[in-house]
Amino acid sequence: MPPLTFTGVVTKVGCMQKTATVTVSRYLVHRKTHKRIERSKKYLTHDPENSLKFGDTVLIKHCRPISARKRFTLDTILKSPETEWQKTHGTGGSSSSASASASLGAEGEPQGPPDVSAGGSVLGALREAKQTSPSKMAQEGMAGVLGGTGTPSLPS
């Protein structure tokens, strides 16, 4: 008899060493209403290299008991959203140095996709504050970064 295999999505990773929680969903048809119902179950999965990330679609295989609740091991990673994003945006290891430097911010930090909703609002000011250097924030405080007065004074 071949080992039991399931396809699922990684829903929790990083809390335990070499372990990830994989949610496996299946559909069944209700007897009376004939509607499709989604049923899901979570399995603790052994990940020996800690290579899984949140949102990965994986194939897990039944194995001998590894711990009290861990009965499955990682077989293959079918789809990883993080690596697909890196492929489409050219931030992988095979990109040229010119495109890599263009995607970096003023301090050499990688920038994500642009956000068009950051107009002249407080949200935009907070985003700008996150991009300022930590030394400037330490000198001026958060009020100085957001455009307020310097340090607040106590009433006399």
mmCIF file with all atom_site columns, C-alpha atoms in Angstrom:
data_model
loop_
_atom_site.group_PDB
_atom_site.id
_atom_site.type_symbol
_atom_site.label_atom_id
_atom_site.label_alt_id
_atom_site.label_comp_id
_atom_site.label_asym_id
_atom_site.label_entity_id
_atom_site.label_seq_id
_atom_site.pdbx_PDB_ins_code
_atom_site.Cartn_x
_atom_site.Cartn_y
_atom_site.Cartn_z
_atom_site.occupancy
_atom_site.B_iso_or_equiv
_atom_site.pdbx_formal_charge
_atom_site.auth_seq_id
_atom_site.auth_comp_id
_atom_site.auth_asym_id
_atom_site.auth_atom_id
_atom_site.pdbx_PDB_model_num
ATOM 1   C CA . MET A 1 1   ? 0.000   0.000  0.000   1.00 0.00 ? 1   MET A CA 1
ATOM 2   C CA . PRO A 1 2   ? 1.487   3.394  -0.979  1.00 0.00 ? 2   PRO A CA 1
ATOM 3   C CA . PRO A 1 3   ? 2.012   6.014  1.741   1.00 0.00 ? 3   PRO A CA 1
ATOM 4   C CA . LEU A 1 4   ? -0.783  8.497  2.387   1.00 0.00 ? 4   LEU A CA 1
ATOM 5   C CA . THR A 1 5   ? -0.091  11.866 0.712   1.00 0.00 ? 5   THR A CA 1
ATOM 6   C CA . PHE A 1 6   ? -1.925  15.184 0.979   1.00 0.00 ? 6   PHE A CA 1
ATOM 7   C CA . THR A 1 7   ? -1.615  18.571 -0.689  1.00 0.00 ? 7   THR A CA 1
ATOM 8   C CA . GLY A 1 8   ? -1.996  21.525 1.650   1.00 0.00 ? 8   GLY A CA 1
ATOM 9   C CA . VAL A 1 9   ? -1.007  25.076 2.501   1.00 0.00 ? 9   VAL A CA 1
ATOM 10  C CA . VAL A 1 10  ? 1.509   26.036 5.190   1.00 0.00 ? 10  VAL A CA 1
ATOM 11  C CA . THR A 1 11  ? -0.395  28.061 7.806   1.00 0.00 ? 11  THR A CA 1
ATOM 12  C CA . LYS A 1 12  ? 2.083   28.249 10.671  1.00 0.00 ? 12  LYS A CA 1
ATOM 13  C CA . VAL A 1 13  ? 5.856   28.130 10.568  1.00 0.00 ? 13  VAL A CA 1
ATOM 14  C CA . GLY A 1 14  ? 8.723   29.296 12.760  1.00 0.00 ? 14  GLY A CA 1
ATOM 15  C CA . CYS A 1 15  ? 7.183   28.562 16.163  1.00 0.00 ? 15  CYS A CA 1
ATOM 16  C CA . MET A 1 16  ? 8.756   25.121 16.465  1.00 0.00 ? 16  MET A CA 1
ATOM 17  C CA . GLN A 1 17  ? 12.083  23.942 15.111  1.00 0.00 ? 17  GLN A CA 1
ATOM 18  C CA . LYS A 1 18  ? 11.870  21.676 12.053  1.00 0.00 ? 18  LYS A CA 1
ATOM 19  C CA . THR A 1 19  ? 8.058   21.697 12.238  1.00 0.00 ? 19  THR A CA 1
ATOM 20  C CA . ALA A 1 20  ? 5.371   23.440 10.205  1.00 0.00 ? 20  ALA A CA 1
ATOM 21  C CA . THR A 1 21  ? 1.592   23.303 10.389  1.00 0.00 ? 21  THR A CA 1
ATOM 22  C CA . VAL A 1 22  ? -0.023  22.359 7.086   1.00 0.00 ? 22  VAL A CA 1
ATOM 23  C CA . THR A 1 23  ? -3.766  22.806 6.530   1.00 0.00 ? 23  THR A CA 1
ATOM 24  C CA . VAL A 1 24  ? -5.301  20.265 4.165   1.00 0.00 ? 24  VAL A CA 1
ATOM 25  C CA . SER A 1 25  ? -8.723  21.142 2.753   1.00 0.00 ? 25  SER A CA 1
ATOM 26  C CA . ARG A 1 26  ? -11.215 18.810 1.113   1.00 0.00 ? 26  ARG A CA 1
ATOM 27  C CA . TYR A 1 27  ? -14.704 19.303 -0.264  1.00 0.00 ? 27  TYR A CA 1
ATOM 28  C CA . LEU A 1 28  ? -17.737 17.162 0.336   1.00 0.00 ? 28  LEU A CA 1
ATOM 29  C CA . VAL A 1 29  ? -21.355 17.417 -0.816  1.00 0.00 ? 29  VAL A CA 1
ATOM 30  C CA . HIS A 1 30  ? -24.081 17.843 1.783   1.00 0.00 ? 30  HIS A CA 1
ATOM 31  C CA . ARG A 1 31  ? -26.667 15.049 1.641   1.00 0.00 ? 31  ARG A CA 1
ATOM 32  C CA . LYS A 1 32  ? -29.796 17.190 1.790   1.00 0.00 ? 32  LYS A CA 1
ATOM 33  C CA . THR A 1 33  ? -28.825 20.553 0.326   1.00 0.00 ? 33  THR A CA 1
ATOM 34  C CA . HIS A 1 34  ? -26.308 19.203 -2.229  1.00 0.00 ? 34  HIS A CA 1
ATOM 35  C CA . LYS A 1 35  ? -24.013 22.147 -1.528  1.00 0.00 ? 35  LYS A CA 1
ATOM 36  C CA . ARG A 1 36  ? -20.247 21.848 -1.463  1.00 0.00 ? 36  ARG A CA 1
ATOM 37  C CA . ILE A 1 37  ? -18.799 22.150 2.028   1.00 0.00 ? 37  ILE A CA 1
ATOM 38  C CA . GLU A 1 38  ? -15.124 22.721 2.725   1.00 0.00 ? 38  GLU A CA 1
ATOM 39  C CA . ARG A 1 39  ? -13.615 20.659 5.529   1.00 0.00 ? 39  ARG A CA 1
ATOM 40  C CA . SER A 1 40  ? -10.066 21.262 6.663   1.00 0.00 ? 40  SER A CA 1
ATOM 41  C CA . LYS A 1 41  ? -7.651  19.577 9.014   1.00 0.00 ? 41  LYS A CA 1
ATOM 42  C CA . LYS A 1 42  ? -4.264  20.692 10.331  1.00 0.00 ? 42  LYS A CA 1
ATOM 43  C CA . TYR A 1 43  ? -1.258  18.380 10.352  1.00 0.00 ? 43  TYR A CA 1
ATOM 44  C CA . LEU A 1 44  ? 2.094   18.922 12.038  1.00 0.00 ? 44  LEU A CA 1
ATOM 45  C CA . THR A 1 45  ? 4.724   18.262 9.393   1.00 0.00 ? 45  THR A CA 1
ATOM 46  C CA . HIS A 1 46  ? 8.426   17.519 9.772   1.00 0.00 ? 46  HIS A CA 1
ATOM 47  C CA . ASP A 1 47  ? 10.564  20.014 7.826   1.00 0.00 ? 47  ASP A CA 1
ATOM 48  C CA . PRO A 1 48  ? 14.211  18.941 8.324   1.00 0.00 ? 48  PRO A CA 1
ATOM 49  C CA . GLU A 1 49  ? 15.813  22.013 6.678   1.00 0.00 ? 49  GLU A CA 1
ATOM 50  C CA . ASN A 1 50  ? 13.327  24.643 7.952   1.00 0.00 ? 50  ASN A CA 1
ATOM 51  C CA . SER A 1 51  ? 12.750  25.590 4.314   1.00 0.00 ? 51  SER A CA 1
ATOM 52  C CA . LEU A 1 52  ? 8.984   26.154 4.456   1.00 0.00 ? 52  LEU A CA 1
ATOM 53  C CA . LYS A 1 53  ? 7.475   29.634 4.488   1.00 0.00 ? 53  LYS A CA 1
ATOM 54  C CA . PHE A 1 54  ? 3.944   30.833 5.210   1.00 0.00 ? 54  PHE A CA 1
ATOM 55  C CA . GLY A 1 55  ? 1.635   30.315 2.226   1.00 0.00 ? 55  GLY A CA 1
ATOM 56  C CA . ASP A 1 56  ? 3.657   27.592 0.490   1.00 0.00 ? 56  ASP A CA 1
ATOM 57  C CA . THR A 1 57  ? 1.661   24.839 -1.200  1.00 0.00 ? 57  THR A CA 1
ATOM 58  C CA . VAL A 1 58  ? 3.266   21.526 -0.274  1.00 0.00 ? 58  VAL A CA 1
ATOM 59  C CA . LEU A 1 59  ? 2.880   17.792 -0.665  1.00 0.00 ? 59  LEU A CA 1
ATOM 60  C CA . ILE A 1 60  ? 3.162   15.932 2.642   1.00 0.00 ? 60  ILE A CA 1
ATOM 61  C CA . LYS A 1 61  ? 3.629   12.193 3.116   1.00 0.00 ? 61  LYS A CA 1
ATOM 62  C CA . HIS A 1 62  ? 2.659   9.930  6.006   1.00 0.00 ? 62  HIS A CA 1
ATOM 63  C CA . CYS A 1 63  ? 5.620   8.477  7.887   1.00 0.00 ? 63  CYS A CA 1
ATOM 64  C CA . ARG A 1 64  ? 6.529   6.846  11.182  1.00 0.00 ? 64  ARG A CA 1
ATOM 65  C CA . PRO A 1 65  ? 5.738   8.874  14.323  1.00 0.00 ? 65  PRO A CA 1
ATOM 66  C CA . ILE A 1 66  ? 8.383   11.555 14.774  1.00 0.00 ? 66  ILE A CA 1
ATOM 67  C CA . SER A 1 67  ? 6.867   13.060 17.926  1.00 0.00 ? 67  SER A CA 1
ATOM 68  C CA . ALA A 1 68  ? 3.611   12.877 19.868  1.00 0.00 ? 68  ALA A CA 1
ATOM 69  C CA . ARG A 1 69  ? 1.591   14.708 17.187  1.00 0.00 ? 69  ARG A CA 1
ATOM 70  C CA . LYS A 1 70  ? 3.936   14.725 14.174  1.00 0.00 ? 70  LYS A CA 1
ATOM 71  C CA . ARG A 1 71  ? 3.137   11.959 11.697  1.00 0.00 ? 71  ARG A CA 1
ATOM 72  C CA . PHE A 1 72  ? 3.848   13.593 8.323   1.00 0.00 ? 72  PHE A CA 1
ATOM 73  C CA . THR A 1 73  ? 7.004   14.708 6.575   1.00 0.00 ? 73  THR A CA 1
ATOM 74  C CA . LEU A 1 74  ? 7.579   17.196 3.770   1.00 0.00 ? 74  LEU A CA 1
ATOM 75  C CA . ASP A 1 75  ? 7.702   15.535 0.361   1.00 0.00 ? 75  ASP A CA 1
ATOM 76  C CA . THR A 1 76  ? 7.904   18.454 -2.105  1.00 0.00 ? 76  THR A CA 1
ATOM 77  C CA . ILE A 1 77  ? 7.200   22.177 -2.244  1.00 0.00 ? 77  ILE A CA 1
ATOM 78  C CA . LEU A 1 78  ? 4.745   22.630 -5.096  1.00 0.00 ? 78  LEU A CA 1
ATOM 79  C CA . LYS A 1 79  ? 4.357   26.413 -5.084  1.00 0.00 ? 79  LYS A CA 1
ATOM 80  C CA . SER A 1 80  ? 5.951   29.202 -3.053  1.00 0.00 ? 80  SER A CA 1
ATOM 81  C CA . PRO A 1 81  ? 4.502   32.735 -3.317  1.00 0.00 ? 81  PRO A CA 1
ATOM 82  C CA . GLU A 1 82  ? 7.744   34.366 -2.143  1.00 0.00 ? 82  GLU A CA 1
ATOM 83  C CA . THR A 1 83  ? 9.908   32.764 -4.824  1.00 0.00 ? 83  THR A CA 1
ATOM 84  C CA . GLU A 1 84  ? 7.300   33.512 -7.507  1.00 0.00 ? 84  GLU A CA 1
ATOM 85  C CA . TRP A 1 85  ? 7.304   37.197 -6.456  1.00 0.00 ? 85  TRP A CA 1
ATOM 86  C CA . GLN A 1 86  ? 11.101  37.254 -6.665  1.00 0.00 ? 86  GLN A CA 1
ATOM 87  C CA . LYS A 1 87  ? 11.019  35.711 -10.144 1.00 0.00 ? 87  LYS A CA 1
ATOM 88  C CA . THR A 1 88  ? 8.492   38.212 -11.505 1.00 0.00 ? 88  THR A CA 1
ATOM 89  C CA . HIS A 1 89  ? 10.168  41.258 -9.965  1.00 0.00 ? 89  HIS A CA 1
ATOM 90  C CA . GLY A 1 90  ? 13.744  40.243 -10.784 1.00 0.00 ? 90  GLY A CA 1
ATOM 91  C CA . THR A 1 91  ? 15.074  40.275 -7.225  1.00 0.00 ? 91  THR A CA 1
ATOM 92  C CA . GLY A 1 92  ? 16.433  36.747 -7.463  1.00 0.00 ? 92  GLY A CA 1
ATOM 93  C CA . GLY A 1 93  ? 20.099  35.803 -7.542  1.00 0.00 ? 93  GLY A CA 1
ATOM 94  C CA . SER A 1 94  ? 20.367  35.972 -11.347 1.00 0.00 ? 94  SER A CA 1
ATOM 95  C CA . SER A 1 95  ? 19.514  39.674 -11.712 1.00 0.00 ? 95  SER A CA 1
ATOM 96  C CA . SER A 1 96  ? 22.140  42.155 -12.835 1.00 0.00 ? 96  SER A CA 1
ATOM 97  C CA . SER A 1 97  ? 23.734  44.662 -10.475 1.00 0.00 ? 97  SER A CA 1
ATOM 98  C CA . ALA A 1 98  ? 22.075  47.620 -12.219 1.00 0.00 ? 98  ALA A CA 1
ATOM 99  C CA . SER A 1 99  ? 18.568  46.312 -11.677 1.00 0.00 ? 99  SER A CA 1
ATOM 100 C CA . ALA A 1 100 ? 19.422  45.277 -8.126  1.00 0.00 ? 100 ALA A CA 1
ATOM 101 C CA . SER A 1 101 ? 20.680  48.762 -7.268  1.00 0.00 ? 101 SER A CA 1
ATOM 102 C CA . ALA A 1 102 ? 17.582  50.334 -8.851  1.00 0.00 ? 102 ALA A CA 1
ATOM 103 C CA . SER A 1 103 ? 15.284  48.362 -6.578  1.00 0.00 ? 103 SER A CA 1
ATOM 104 C CA . LEU A 1 104 ? 17.139  49.430 -3.432  1.00 0.00 ? 104 LEU A CA 1
ATOM 105 C CA . GLY A 1 105 ? 16.150  52.439 -1.374  1.00 0.00 ? 105 GLY A CA 1
ATOM 106 C CA . ALA A 1 106 ? 18.333  55.348 -0.281  1.00 0.00 ? 106 ALA A CA 1
ATOM 107 C CA . GLU A 1 107 ? 19.948  53.323 2.502   1.00 0.00 ? 107 GLU A CA 1
ATOM 108 C CA . GLY A 1 108 ? 20.375  50.117 0.510   1.00 0.00 ? 108 GLY A CA 1
ATOM 109 C CA . GLU A 1 109 ? 17.202  48.478 1.823   1.00 0.00 ? 109 GLU A CA 1
ATOM 110 C CA . PRO A 1 110 ? 14.994  46.665 -0.684  1.00 0.00 ? 110 PRO A CA 1
ATOM 111 C CA . GLN A 1 111 ? 11.710  48.369 -1.422  1.00 0.00 ? 111 GLN A CA 1
ATOM 112 C CA . GLY A 1 112 ? 8.477   46.470 -1.982  1.00 0.00 ? 112 GLY A CA 1
ATOM 113 C CA . PRO A 1 113 ? 5.792   47.309 -4.526  1.00 0.00 ? 113 PRO A CA 1
ATOM 114 C CA . PRO A 1 114 ? 4.898   51.030 -4.616  1.00 0.00 ? 114 PRO A CA 1
ATOM 115 C CA . ASP A 1 115 ? 1.849   52.164 -2.648  1.00 0.00 ? 115 ASP A CA 1
ATOM 116 C CA . VAL A 1 116 ? -0.320  54.762 -4.379  1.00 0.00 ? 116 VAL A CA 1
ATOM 117 C CA . SER A 1 117 ? -2.465  55.503 -1.329  1.00 0.00 ? 117 SER A CA 1
ATOM 118 C CA . ALA A 1 118 ? 0.355   57.307 0.515   1.00 0.00 ? 118 ALA A CA 1
ATOM 119 C CA . GLY A 1 119 ? -0.666  60.865 -0.332  1.00 0.00 ? 119 GLY A CA 1
ATOM 120 C CA . GLY A 1 120 ? -0.276  63.765 2.066   1.00 0.00 ? 120 GLY A CA 1
ATOM 121 C CA . SER A 1 121 ? -1.898  61.915 4.947   1.00 0.00 ? 121 SER A CA 1
ATOM 122 C CA . VAL A 1 122 ? -0.581  60.815 8.319   1.00 0.00 ? 122 VAL A CA 1
ATOM 123 C CA . LEU A 1 123 ? -0.130  57.356 6.851   1.00 0.00 ? 123 LEU A CA 1
ATOM 124 C CA . GLY A 1 124 ? 2.250   58.798 4.259   1.00 0.00 ? 124 GLY A CA 1
ATOM 125 C CA . ALA A 1 125 ? 4.176   60.647 6.963   1.00 0.00 ? 125 ALA A CA 1
ATOM 126 C CA . LEU A 1 126 ? 4.515   57.435 8.967   1.00 0.00 ? 126 LEU A CA 1
ATOM 127 C CA . ARG A 1 127 ? 5.817   55.609 5.907   1.00 0.00 ? 127 ARG A CA 1
ATOM 128 C CA . GLU A 1 128 ? 8.378   58.370 5.364   1.00 0.00 ? 128 GLU A CA 1
ATOM 129 C CA . ALA A 1 129 ? 9.335   58.131 9.031   1.00 0.00 ? 129 ALA A CA 1
ATOM 130 C CA . LYS A 1 130 ? 9.987   54.410 8.635   1.00 0.00 ? 130 LYS A CA 1
ATOM 131 C CA . GLN A 1 131 ? 12.360  55.178 5.766   1.00 0.00 ? 131 GLN A CA 1
ATOM 132 C CA . THR A 1 132 ? 14.380  57.773 7.700   1.00 0.00 ? 132 THR A CA 1
ATOM 133 C CA . SER A 1 133 ? 17.539  56.693 9.442   1.00 0.00 ? 133 SER A CA 1
ATOM 134 C CA . PRO A 1 134 ? 17.324  55.442 13.038  1.00 0.00 ? 134 PRO A CA 1
ATOM 135 C CA . SER A 1 135 ? 19.904  58.043 14.115  1.00 0.00 ? 135 SER A CA 1
ATOM 136 C CA . LYS A 1 136 ? 17.678  60.881 12.885  1.00 0.00 ? 136 LYS A CA 1
ATOM 137 C CA . MET A 1 137 ? 14.735  59.429 14.789  1.00 0.00 ? 137 MET A CA 1
ATOM 138 C CA . ALA A 1 138 ? 16.875  59.170 17.918  1.00 0.00 ? 138 ALA A CA 1
ATOM 139 C CA . GLN A 1 139 ? 17.989  62.802 17.608  1.00 0.00 ? 139 GLN A CA 1
ATOM 140 C CA . GLU A 1 140 ? 14.672  64.435 16.766  1.00 0.00 ? 140 GLU A CA 1
ATOM 141 C CA . GLY A 1 141 ? 12.177  61.998 18.218  1.00 0.00 ? 141 GLY A CA 1
ATOM 142 C CA . MET A 1 142 ? 9.033   60.904 16.411  1.00 0.00 ? 142 MET A CA 1
ATOM 143 C CA . ALA A 1 143 ? 7.525   64.412 16.600  1.00 0.00 ? 143 ALA A CA 1
ATOM 144 C CA . GLY A 1 144 ? 10.540  65.850 14.778  1.00 0.00 ? 144 GLY A CA 1
ATOM 145 C CA . VAL A 1 145 ? 10.268  63.282 12.020  1.00 0.00 ? 145 VAL A CA 1
ATOM 146 C CA . LEU A 1 146 ? 6.530   63.878 11.562  1.00 0.00 ? 146 LEU A CA 1
ATOM 147 C CA . GLY A 1 147 ? 6.960   67.649 11.370  1.00 0.00 ? 147 GLY A CA 1
ATOM 148 C CA . GLY A 1 148 ? 5.920   68.646 14.878  1.00 0.00 ? 148 GLY A CA 1
ATOM 149 C CA . THR A 1 149 ? 7.936   70.649 17.335  1.00 0.00 ? 149 THR A CA 1
ATOM 150 C CA . GLY A 1 150 ? 11.035  69.210 18.968  1.00 0.00 ? 150 GLY A CA 1
ATOM 151 C CA . THR A 1 151 ? 10.885  67.598 22.342  1.00 0.00 ? 151 THR A CA 1
ATOM 152 C CA . PRO A 1 152 ? 7.700   68.269 24.302  1.00 0.00 ? 152 PRO A CA 1
ATOM 153 C CA . SER A 1 153 ? 8.097   70.559 27.279  1.00 0.00 ? 153 SER A CA 1
ATOM 154 C CA . LEU A 1 154 ? 6.387   70.098 30.614  1.00 0.00 ? 154 LEU A CA 1
ATOM 155 C CA . PRO A 1 155 ? 3.940   72.795 31.789  1.00 0.00 ? 155 PRO A CA 1
ATOM 156 C CA . SER A 1 156 ? 5.370   75.003 34.542  1.00 0.00 ? 156 SER A CA 1
#
